[in-house]
PDB file of C-alpha atoms in Angstrom:
ATOM      1  CA  GLY A   1       6.991 -77.850  14.349  1.00  0.00           C
ATOM      2  CA  VAL A   2       6.535 -80.618  12.240  1.00  0.00           C
ATOM      3  CA  ILE A   3       2.313 -82.401  11.366  1.00  0.00           C
ATOM      4  CA  GLU A   4       0.548 -84.925   9.508  1.00  0.00           C
ATOM      5  CA  ASN A   5      -1.603 -86.608   8.872  1.00  0.00           C
ATOM      6  CA  ALA A   6      -2.758 -89.176   6.145  1.00  0.00           C
ATOM      7  CA  TRP A   7      -2.282 -87.002   2.924  1.00  0.00           C
ATOM      8  CA  TYR A   8       0.276 -84.046   4.304  1.00  0.00           C
ATOM      9  CA  ARG A   9       3.474 -83.649   6.982  1.00  0.00           C
ATOM     10  CA  VAL A  10       4.571 -80.028   7.353  1.00  0.00           C
ATOM     11  CA  GLU A  11       6.903 -78.422   8.705  1.00  0.00           C
ATOM     12  CA  ILE A  12       6.815 -74.933   9.717  1.00  0.00           C
ATOM     13  CA  ASP A  13      10.392 -72.975   9.329  1.00  0.00           C
ATOM     14  CA  PRO A  14      11.563 -71.484  12.902  1.00  0.00           C
ATOM     15  CA  VAL A  15      12.916 -67.925  11.561  1.00  0.00           C
ATOM     16  CA  SER A  16       9.790 -67.170   9.221  1.00  0.00           C
ATOM     17  CA  GLY A  17       6.929 -68.335  10.854  1.00  0.00           C
ATOM     18  CA  GLY A  18       5.792 -70.150   7.063  1.00  0.00           C
ATOM     19  CA  LEU A  19       6.340 -73.559   5.804  1.00  0.00           C
ATOM     20  CA  ARG A  20       9.589 -74.670   5.255  1.00  0.00           C
ATOM     21  CA  SER A  21       7.520 -78.269   3.606  1.00  0.00           C
ATOM     22  CA  TRP A  22       4.083 -79.196   2.150  1.00  0.00           C
ATOM     23  CA  TYR A  23       5.262 -83.213   1.255  1.00  0.00           C
ATOM     24  CA  ASP A  24       2.235 -84.873  -0.641  1.00  0.00           C
ATOM     25  CA  LYS A  25       1.865 -88.261   0.642  1.00  0.00           C
ATOM     26  CA  GLU A  26      -0.357 -89.447  -2.314  1.00  0.00           C
ATOM     27  CA  LEU A  27       1.910 -87.931  -4.960  1.00  0.00           C
ATOM     28  CA  ARG A  28       5.187 -88.497  -3.297  1.00  0.00           C
ATOM     29  CA  ARG A  29       6.265 -84.642  -3.738  1.00  0.00           C
ATOM     30  CA  GLU A  30       7.272 -81.911  -2.235  1.00  0.00           C
ATOM     31  CA  LEU A  31       5.297 -78.663  -2.866  1.00  0.00           C
ATOM     32  CA  ALA A  32       6.957 -75.950  -0.951  1.00  0.00           C
ATOM     33  CA  ARG A  33       9.545 -74.159  -2.995  1.00  0.00           C
ATOM     34  CA  GLN A  34      12.793 -74.433  -0.991  1.00  0.00           C
ATOM     35  CA  ASP A  35      14.450 -71.538  -2.124  1.00  0.00           C
ATOM     36  CA  GLY A  36      13.321 -67.884  -3.124  1.00  0.00           C
ATOM     37  CA  PRO A  37      12.829 -64.518  -0.541  1.00  0.00           C
ATOM     38  CA  TRP A  38      10.304 -65.513   0.682  1.00  0.00           C
ATOM     39  CA  ARG A  39       8.225 -69.653   3.166  1.00  0.00           C
ATOM     40  CA  LEU A  40       5.090 -70.546   1.730  1.00  0.00           C
ATOM     41  CA  GLY A  41       1.667 -68.922   3.708  1.00  0.00           C
ATOM     42  CA  GLN A  42       4.364 -66.476   5.969  1.00  0.00           C
ATOM     43  CA  TYR A  43       3.173 -63.003   6.620  1.00  0.00           C
ATOM     44  CA  VAL A  44       4.920 -59.891   4.828  1.00  0.00           C
ATOM     45  CA  TYR A  45       5.051 -56.413   5.361  1.00  0.00           C
ATOM     46  CA  GLU A  46       5.849 -53.622   2.883  1.00  0.00           C
ATOM     47  CA  TRP A  47       5.901 -50.036   3.486  1.00  0.00           C
ATOM     48  CA  ILE A  48       7.669 -47.027   0.530  1.00  0.00           C
ATOM     49  CA  ASP A  49      11.225 -45.525   1.342  1.00  0.00           C
ATOM     50  CA  HIS A  50      10.494 -42.411  -0.235  1.00  0.00           C
ATOM     51  CA  PRO A  51       8.997 -39.057   0.827  1.00  0.00           C
ATOM     52  CA  ASP A  52       6.142 -38.925  -1.583  1.00  0.00           C
ATOM     53  CA  ASP A  53       5.580 -42.278   0.226  1.00  0.00           C
ATOM     54  CA  ARG A  54       1.989 -43.354  -1.988  1.00  0.00           C
ATOM     55  CA  ARG A  55       2.558 -40.606  -4.576  1.00  0.00           C
ATOM     56  CA  ALA A  56       6.357 -42.437  -5.334  1.00  0.00           C
ATOM     57  CA  LEU A  57       3.792 -45.403  -6.391  1.00  0.00           C
ATOM     58  CA  PHE A  58       0.745 -43.187  -8.346  1.00  0.00           C
ATOM     59  CA  ALA A  59       1.588 -39.884  -8.550  1.00  0.00           C
ATOM     60  CA  LEU A  60      -2.235 -38.544  -9.006  1.00  0.00           C
ATOM     61  CA  ASN A  61      -2.771 -35.746 -12.113  1.00  0.00           C
ATOM     62  CA  PHE A  62      -6.529 -35.128 -13.175  1.00  0.00           C
ATOM     63  CA  ASP A  63      -4.888 -32.760 -16.126  1.00  0.00           C
ATOM     64  CA  ARG A  64      -3.730 -36.039 -17.555  1.00  0.00           C
ATOM     65  CA  GLU A  65      -6.286 -38.587 -19.722  1.00  0.00           C
ATOM     66  CA  ASP A  66      -4.921 -41.667 -17.200  1.00  0.00           C
ATOM     67  CA  PHE A  67      -5.361 -39.390 -13.707  1.00  0.00           C
ATOM     68  CA  GLY A  68      -1.102 -39.679 -13.311  1.00  0.00           C
ATOM     69  CA  VAL A  69       1.978 -41.165 -13.513  1.00  0.00           C
ATOM     70  CA  ARG A  70       2.174 -44.467 -13.006  1.00  0.00           C
ATOM     71  CA  HIS A  71       6.018 -44.583 -11.411  1.00  0.00           C
ATOM     72  CA  THR A  72       8.239 -48.763 -12.013  1.00  0.00           C
ATOM     73  CA  ASP A  73      10.878 -47.739  -9.508  1.00  0.00           C
ATOM     74  CA  THR A  74       9.129 -47.357  -6.204  1.00  0.00           C
ATOM     75  CA  PRO A  75      11.477 -48.251  -3.439  1.00  0.00           C
ATOM     76  CA  PHE A  76       9.217 -51.070  -1.908  1.00  0.00           C
ATOM     77  CA  ARG A  77      10.318 -52.129   1.289  1.00  0.00           C
ATOM     78  CA  ARG A  78       9.379 -55.528   2.493  1.00  0.00           C
ATOM     79  CA  GLN A  79       9.930 -57.631   5.753  1.00  0.00           C
ATOM     80  CA  GLY A  80       9.032 -60.681   7.264  1.00  0.00           C
ATOM     81  CA  PRO A  81       8.696 -61.314  11.184  1.00  0.00           C
ATOM     82  CA  THR A  82      11.797 -60.476  13.757  1.00  0.00           C
ATOM     83  CA  ALA A  83      10.585 -63.028  16.221  1.00  0.00           C
ATOM     84  CA  VAL A  84       9.440 -66.550  16.136  1.00  0.00           C
ATOM     85  CA  GLU A  85       7.759 -68.686  18.822  1.00  0.00           C
ATOM     86  CA  LEU A  86       6.492 -72.435  17.959  1.00  0.00           C
ATOM     87  CA  LEU A  87       3.705 -73.613  20.538  1.00  0.00           C
ATOM     88  CA  PRO A  88       3.470 -77.904  20.477  1.00  0.00           C
ATOM     89  CA  ALA A  89       1.676 -79.287  18.066  1.00  0.00           C
ATOM     90  CA  ARG A  90      -1.596 -80.166  19.748  1.00  0.00           C
ATOM     91  CA  ILE A  91      -4.824 -83.189  18.038  1.00  0.00           C
ATOM     92  CA  THR A  92      -8.135 -81.549  18.041  1.00  0.00           C
ATOM     93  CA  PRO A  93     -11.524 -83.340  16.946  1.00  0.00           C
ATOM     94  CA  GLY A  94     -10.436 -81.307  13.698  1.00  0.00           C
ATOM     95  CA  GLY A  95      -7.281 -81.697  13.019  1.00  0.00           C
ATOM     96  CA  VAL A  96      -3.943 -81.690  14.135  1.00  0.00           C
ATOM     97  CA  VAL A  97      -2.562 -78.307  14.879  1.00  0.00           C
ATOM     98  CA  LEU A  98       0.455 -76.284  15.199  1.00  0.00           C
ATOM     99  CA  GLU A  99       0.258 -72.643  15.800  1.00  0.00           C
ATOM    100  CA  ALA A 100       3.179 -70.068  15.888  1.00  0.00           C
ATOM    101  CA  ARG A 101       3.390 -66.602  17.541  1.00  0.00           C
ATOM    102  CA  LEU A 102       4.848 -64.215  15.675  1.00  0.00           C
ATOM    103  CA  GLN A 103       6.397 -60.289  15.920  1.00  0.00           C
ATOM    104  CA  ALA A 104       6.366 -58.472  12.894  1.00  0.00           C
ATOM    105  CA  PRO A 105       6.311 -55.160  11.524  1.00  0.00           C
ATOM    106  CA  GLY A 106       2.931 -53.562  10.882  1.00  0.00           C
ATOM    107  CA  SER A 107       1.119 -55.400  13.891  1.00  0.00           C
ATOM    108  CA  HIS A 108       1.706 -55.891  17.774  1.00  0.00           C
ATOM    109  CA  TRP A 109       1.464 -59.140  17.296  1.00  0.00           C
ATOM    110  CA  VAL A 110       0.822 -62.180  14.663  1.00  0.00           C
ATOM    111  CA  ARG A 111      -0.665 -65.561  15.315  1.00  0.00           C
ATOM    112  CA  VAL A 112      -0.774 -68.415  12.644  1.00  0.00           C
ATOM    113  CA  ARG A 113      -2.677 -71.615  12.929  1.00  0.00           C
ATOM    114  CA  TYR A 114      -1.762 -74.220  10.470  1.00  0.00           C
ATOM    115  CA  THR A 115      -4.669 -77.503  10.423  1.00  0.00           C
ATOM    116  CA  LEU A 116      -3.848 -80.578   9.065  1.00  0.00           C
ATOM    117  CA  PRO A 117      -8.259 -81.512   8.873  1.00  0.00           C
ATOM    118  CA  HIS A 118      -8.426 -85.439  10.093  1.00  0.00           C
ATOM    119  CA  HIS A 119     -10.993 -86.402   7.149  1.00  0.00           C
ATOM    120  CA  GLU A 120      -9.976 -84.170   3.822  1.00  0.00           C
ATOM    121  CA  LYS A 121      -6.976 -83.558   2.020  1.00  0.00           C
ATOM    122  CA  ALA A 122      -6.549 -79.775   2.563  1.00  0.00           C
ATOM    123  CA  LEU A 123      -4.032 -77.502   4.193  1.00  0.00           C
ATOM    124  CA  HIS A 124      -5.563 -74.301   6.449  1.00  0.00           C
ATOM    125  CA  ILE A 125      -3.698 -71.341   6.969  1.00  0.00           C
ATOM    126  CA  ASP A 126      -5.419 -68.785   9.619  1.00  0.00           C
ATOM    127  CA  MET A 127      -3.512 -66.171  10.032  1.00  0.00           C
ATOM    128  CA  LEU A 128      -4.786 -63.351  12.608  1.00  0.00           C
ATOM    129  CA  LEU A 129      -3.522 -59.842  13.377  1.00  0.00           C
ATOM    130  CA  ASP A 130      -3.581 -56.869  15.585  1.00  0.00           C
ATOM    131  CA  LYS A 131      -2.915 -54.541  12.809  1.00  0.00           C
ATOM    132  CA  THR A 132      -1.383 -51.288  13.875  1.00  0.00           C
ATOM    133  CA  PHE A 133      -3.300 -47.933  12.301  1.00  0.00           C
ATOM    134  CA  VAL A 134      -1.354 -46.836   9.709  1.00  0.00           C
ATOM    135  CA  THR A 135      -1.651 -43.966   7.331  1.00  0.00           C
ATOM    136  CA  LEU A 136       1.468 -43.770   5.488  1.00  0.00           C
ATOM    137  CA  ALA A 137       0.921 -46.780   2.369  1.00  0.00           C
ATOM    138  CA  GLU A 138       1.152 -50.258   3.496  1.00  0.00           C
ATOM    139  CA  ALA A 139       0.624 -53.712   2.799  1.00  0.00           C
ATOM    140  CA  VAL A 140       0.700 -56.801   3.722  1.00  0.00           C
ATOM    141  CA  TYR A 141       1.187 -60.205   1.695  1.00  0.00           C
ATOM    142  CA  VAL A 142       0.538 -63.918   2.409  1.00  0.00           C
ATOM    143  CA  PRO A 143       2.541 -65.411  -0.578  1.00  0.00           C
ATOM    144  CA  PHE A 144       2.073 -69.243  -1.654  1.00  0.00           C
ATOM    145  CA  PRO A 145       5.607 -70.164  -3.765  1.00  0.00           C
ATOM    146  CA  LEU A 146       5.214 -73.923  -5.203  1.00  0.00           C
ATOM    147  CA  ALA A 147       7.897 -76.109  -6.356  1.00  0.00           C
ATOM    148  CA  LEU A 148       6.412 -76.719 -10.101  1.00  0.00           C
ATOM    149  CA  GLN A 149       8.193 -76.098 -12.945  1.00  0.00           C
ATOM    150  CA  LYS A 150       6.870 -74.190 -16.224  1.00  0.00           C
ATOM    151  CA  PRO A 151       3.244 -73.404 -14.353  1.00  0.00           C
ATOM    152  CA  GLN A 152       0.124 -72.815 -15.414  1.00  0.00           C
ATOM    153  CA  PHE A 153      -2.580 -70.962 -13.565  1.00  0.00           C
ATOM    154  CA  HIS A 154      -6.104 -70.861 -13.678  1.00  0.00           C
ATOM    155  CA  LEU A 155      -8.261 -68.093 -11.970  1.00  0.00           C
ATOM    156  CA  ASP A 156     -12.199 -68.486 -10.703  1.00  0.00           C
ATOM    157  CA  LEU A 157     -13.383 -64.758 -12.145  1.00  0.00           C
ATOM    158  CA  ASN A 158     -16.682 -64.133 -11.227  1.00  0.00           C
ATOM    159  CA  GLY A 159     -17.227 -67.617 -11.381  1.00  0.00           C
ATOM    160  CA  VAL A 160     -16.024 -68.248 -14.554  1.00  0.00           C
ATOM    161  CA  PRO A 161     -12.145 -70.124 -15.055  1.00  0.00           C
ATOM    162  CA  LEU A 162     -10.036 -68.125 -16.724  1.00  0.00           C
ATOM    163  CA  GLU A 163      -6.120 -68.064 -17.469  1.00  0.00           C
ATOM    164  CA  PRO A 164      -4.411 -65.005 -17.158  1.00  0.00           C
ATOM    165  CA  GLU A 165      -2.818 -63.518 -19.894  1.00  0.00           C
ATOM    166  CA  ALA A 166      -3.867 -66.340 -22.333  1.00  0.00           C
ATOM    167  CA  GLU A 167      -7.645 -65.064 -21.985  1.00  0.00           C
ATOM    168  CA  GLN A 168      -7.353 -61.372 -20.895  1.00  0.00           C
ATOM    169  CA  LEU A 169      -7.802 -58.088 -23.151  1.00  0.00           C
ATOM    170  CA  PRO A 170      -4.730 -56.291 -23.851  1.00  0.00           C
ATOM    171  CA  GLY A 171      -4.670 -53.284 -21.179  1.00  0.00           C
ATOM    172  CA  SER A 172      -6.387 -54.927 -18.730  1.00  0.00           C
ATOM    173  CA  CYS A 173      -4.830 -56.001 -15.213  1.00  0.00           C
ATOM    174  CA  ARG A 174      -1.912 -57.755 -14.637  1.00  0.00           C
ATOM    175  CA  ASP A 175      -0.854 -57.030 -11.915  1.00  0.00           C
ATOM    176  CA  TRP A 176      -3.755 -58.386  -9.338  1.00  0.00           C
ATOM    177  CA  TYR A 177      -6.631 -60.165  -9.512  1.00  0.00           C
ATOM    178  CA  GLY A 178     -10.114 -60.095  -7.918  1.00  0.00           C
ATOM    179  CA  ILE A 179     -10.963 -64.079  -7.552  1.00  0.00           C
ATOM    180  CA  HIS A 180     -14.196 -64.965  -6.876  1.00  0.00           C
ATOM    181  CA  ARG A 181     -13.335 -68.072  -5.151  1.00  0.00           C
ATOM    182  CA  TRP A 182      -9.916 -70.013  -5.836  1.00  0.00           C
ATOM    183  CA  ALA A 183      -6.820 -69.608  -7.566  1.00  0.00           C
ATOM    184  CA  GLU A 184      -4.869 -72.492  -9.232  1.00  0.00           C
ATOM    185  CA  VAL A 185      -1.239 -73.567 -10.659  1.00  0.00           C
ATOM    186  CA  GLY A 186       0.101 -76.764 -11.638  1.00  0.00           C
ATOM    187  CA  ASP A 187       2.460 -78.151 -13.628  1.00  0.00           C
ATOM    188  CA  GLY A 188       0.780 -80.771 -15.671  1.00  0.00           C
ATOM    189  CA  GLU A 189       1.376 -83.018 -12.725  1.00  0.00           C
ATOM    190  CA  VAL A 190       0.606 -81.032  -9.864  1.00  0.00           C
ATOM    191  CA  SER A 191      -2.065 -79.128  -9.399  1.00  0.00           C
ATOM    192  CA  VAL A 192      -2.277 -76.230  -6.580  1.00  0.00           C
ATOM    193  CA  THR A 193      -5.209 -74.926  -5.588  1.00  0.00           C
ATOM    194  CA  LEU A 194      -5.698 -72.009  -2.747  1.00  0.00           C
ATOM    195  CA  VAL A 195      -8.964 -70.292  -1.726  1.00  0.00           C
ATOM    196  CA  PRO A 196      -8.198 -67.363   0.058  1.00  0.00           C
ATOM    197  CA  LEU A 197     -11.483 -66.896   2.006  1.00  0.00           C
ATOM    198  CA  ASP A 198     -11.160 -63.839   3.655  1.00  0.00           C
ATOM    199  CA  SER A 199      -9.099 -62.047   0.629  1.00  0.00           C
ATOM    200  CA  PRO A 200      -9.701 -61.945  -2.675  1.00  0.00           C
ATOM    201  CA  LEU A 201      -7.630 -60.247  -4.134  1.00  0.00           C
ATOM    202  CA  ILE A 202      -4.816 -62.614  -5.885  1.00  0.00           C
ATOM    203  CA  GLN A 203      -1.189 -61.858  -7.219  1.00  0.00           C
ATOM    204  CA  VAL A 204       0.692 -64.661  -9.972  1.00  0.00           C
ATOM    205  CA  GLY A 205       4.086 -64.930 -10.529  1.00  0.00           C
ATOM    206  CA  GLY A 206       5.606 -63.125  -7.547  1.00  0.00           C
ATOM    207  CA  ILE A 207       4.780 -59.959  -5.600  1.00  0.00           C
ATOM    208  CA  THR A 208       3.751 -57.519  -8.559  1.00  0.00           C
ATOM    209  CA  SER A 209       2.857 -54.413  -6.859  1.00  0.00           C
ATOM    210  CA  GLY A 210       4.079 -51.523  -8.858  1.00  0.00           C
ATOM    211  CA  ARG A 211       5.109 -53.050 -12.230  1.00  0.00           C
ATOM    212  CA  TRP A 212       2.557 -51.843 -14.158  1.00  0.00           C
ATOM    213  CA  ALA A 213       2.633 -54.873 -16.568  1.00  0.00           C
ATOM    214  CA  HIS A 214       1.190 -55.173 -19.675  1.00  0.00           C
ATOM    215  CA  THR A 215       2.749 -59.084 -19.843  1.00  0.00           C
ATOM    216  CA  LEU A 216       2.175 -60.754 -17.314  1.00  0.00           C
ATOM    217  CA  ASP A 217       5.536 -63.104 -16.444  1.00  0.00           C
ATOM    218  CA  THR A 218       4.204 -66.510 -15.180  1.00  0.00           C
ATOM    219  CA  SER A 219       7.727 -68.278 -14.637  1.00  0.00           C
ATOM    220  CA  GLU A 220       7.607 -68.635 -10.940  1.00  0.00           C
ATOM    221  CA  ALA A 221       4.986 -70.966  -9.287  1.00  0.00           C
ATOM    222  CA  THR A 222       3.879 -68.296  -6.896  1.00  0.00           C
ATOM    223  CA  LEU A 223       0.189 -67.557  -5.489  1.00  0.00           C
ATOM    224  CA  VAL A 224       0.561 -64.237  -3.529  1.00  0.00           C
ATOM    225  CA  SER A 225      -3.047 -62.777  -1.615  1.00  0.00           C
ATOM    226  CA  TRP A 226      -2.401 -59.442  -1.135  1.00  0.00           C
ATOM    227  CA  GLY A 227      -4.237 -59.806   2.453  1.00  0.00           C
ATOM    228  CA  LEU A 228      -4.786 -55.865   2.788  1.00  0.00           C
ATOM    229  CA  HIS A 229      -2.923 -52.363   1.482  1.00  0.00           C
ATOM    230  CA  ASN A 230      -4.098 -48.607   1.398  1.00  0.00           C
ATOM    231  CA  HIS A 231      -2.206 -47.663  -1.868  1.00  0.00           C
ATOM    232  CA  TRP A 232      -6.002 -46.508  -3.380  1.00  0.00           C
ATOM    233  CA  ASP A 233      -7.374 -43.404  -2.953  1.00  0.00           C
ATOM    234  CA  THR A 234     -11.087 -43.511  -3.561  1.00  0.00           C
ATOM    235  CA  ASN A 235     -13.844 -45.052  -1.342  1.00  0.00           C
ATOM    236  CA  PHE A 236     -11.305 -46.902   0.961  1.00  0.00           C
ATOM    237  CA  LYS A 237     -10.448 -46.463   4.280  1.00  0.00           C
ATOM    238  CA  ALA A 238      -6.615 -44.438   5.106  1.00  0.00           C
ATOM    239  CA  SER A 239      -5.116 -47.250   7.609  1.00  0.00           C
ATOM    240  CA  GLN A 240      -6.649 -50.925   9.016  1.00  0.00           C
ATOM    241  CA  GLY A 241      -6.131 -52.067  12.364  1.00  0.00           C
ATOM    242  CA  GLU A 242      -7.685 -53.700  15.126  1.00  0.00           C
ATOM    243  CA  GLN A 243      -7.630 -57.895  14.750  1.00  0.00           C
ATOM    244  CA  LEU A 244      -7.779 -59.133  11.676  1.00  0.00           C
ATOM    245  CA  LEU A 245      -8.334 -62.725  10.164  1.00  0.00           C
ATOM    246  CA  LEU A 246      -6.921 -63.800   6.778  1.00  0.00           C
ATOM    247  CA  ARG A 247      -7.806 -68.086   6.390  1.00  0.00           C
ATOM    248  CA  TYR A 248      -6.720 -69.845   3.438  1.00  0.00           C
ATOM    249  CA  ALA A 249      -7.461 -73.249   2.197  1.00  0.00           C
ATOM    250  CA  LEU A 250      -5.342 -75.439  -0.215  1.00  0.00           C
ATOM    251  CA  THR A 251      -5.657 -78.507  -1.681  1.00  0.00           C
ATOM    252  CA  SER A 252      -3.297 -80.123  -4.065  1.00  0.00           C
ATOM    253  CA  SER A 253      -4.533 -82.770  -6.828  1.00  0.00           C
ATOM    254  CA  ALA A 254      -2.668 -84.986  -9.632  1.00  0.00           C
ATOM    255  CA  GLY A 255      -4.180 -82.341 -12.390  1.00  0.00           C
ATOM    256  CA  TYR A 256      -6.342 -79.422 -12.957  1.00  0.00           C
ATOM    257  CA  ASP A 257     -10.275 -79.704 -12.477  1.00  0.00           C
ATOM    258  CA  PRO A 258     -11.989 -76.404 -12.224  1.00  0.00           C
ATOM    259  CA  ALA A 259     -14.700 -78.021 -10.977  1.00  0.00           C
ATOM    260  CA  ALA A 260     -13.136 -80.016  -8.385  1.00  0.00           C
ATOM    261  CA  SER A 261     -11.427 -76.306  -7.685  1.00  0.00           C
TER     262      SER A 261
END
C-alpha cells in the first residue's frame, strides 16, 4: 500500500481506496488532510433520498422569474467504496504504480491507479468506472482534501488565473466552476496544483452541491472534482453508463506560480 520516488511518498487507505498520506520530500510536508469525511482521491457516490428526487434540489417552475425554487435542504446521501482490494506495487518504464480495485455504489466496479513518475514531480491518479445506468439524480465526486492552513484558491478560467470570490461578480456561481486547465490552492508556504484532464467541473472548499451560495466559504483547503452528474435537465443525458475514465495530475511547490501551473 506504499510507493515512493525521489519527490513523493504516498500511502493508500485500505478502507476507502483514497490516499492516507501524500508526503512531499522536498518540502518536508504532509499534503493529504488526515481528518474529515473523505480521503484524497477517493471515489464518492451521491444520491438524493427524497421521493421528489432532483425536484428536491431544484423545482422547475417557468412561472417564476428565476425558473424555479432552489432548495437548500436537499437530503443528499454520499457513500464511498464498500470493499477495497490493493494490488502489489510494480515498477513500469514510466514510474512506480499502485492499483486498487473497488466495489462501490453507482458502479459495477471501480479501478484506481496511482502513479509516481520516475522523471517528474507529479502524482497521477487514473480512475476507471464501469458505471451503471441511473436516471435518478446521482453524482460522482473525487475530493482532494489538503493539509493547508488559511488556504487561498486560484482557478484557470478561460485561460485567466482567477481568485474565486475575491474576483467574482455578485450573483455569479459559487457552487461550481468550469475550469480551463488547472485549479490551485496554497497557504503561502505550499502550493498544490490539480489538473483534471477529463472532468472540468470543480467545487471549492468541499462538496458544495445544493448550497446556492451567495458567498464562497474558502476556510477548508479542499478541491473537489465533480466527475459526473445528471442533476441538470436541459441538453444533458438522463444517465451515464459503461466505462468512464477520470484522470488527474497533481504537483506541489513552495509557492503559487500561475505560469508554472
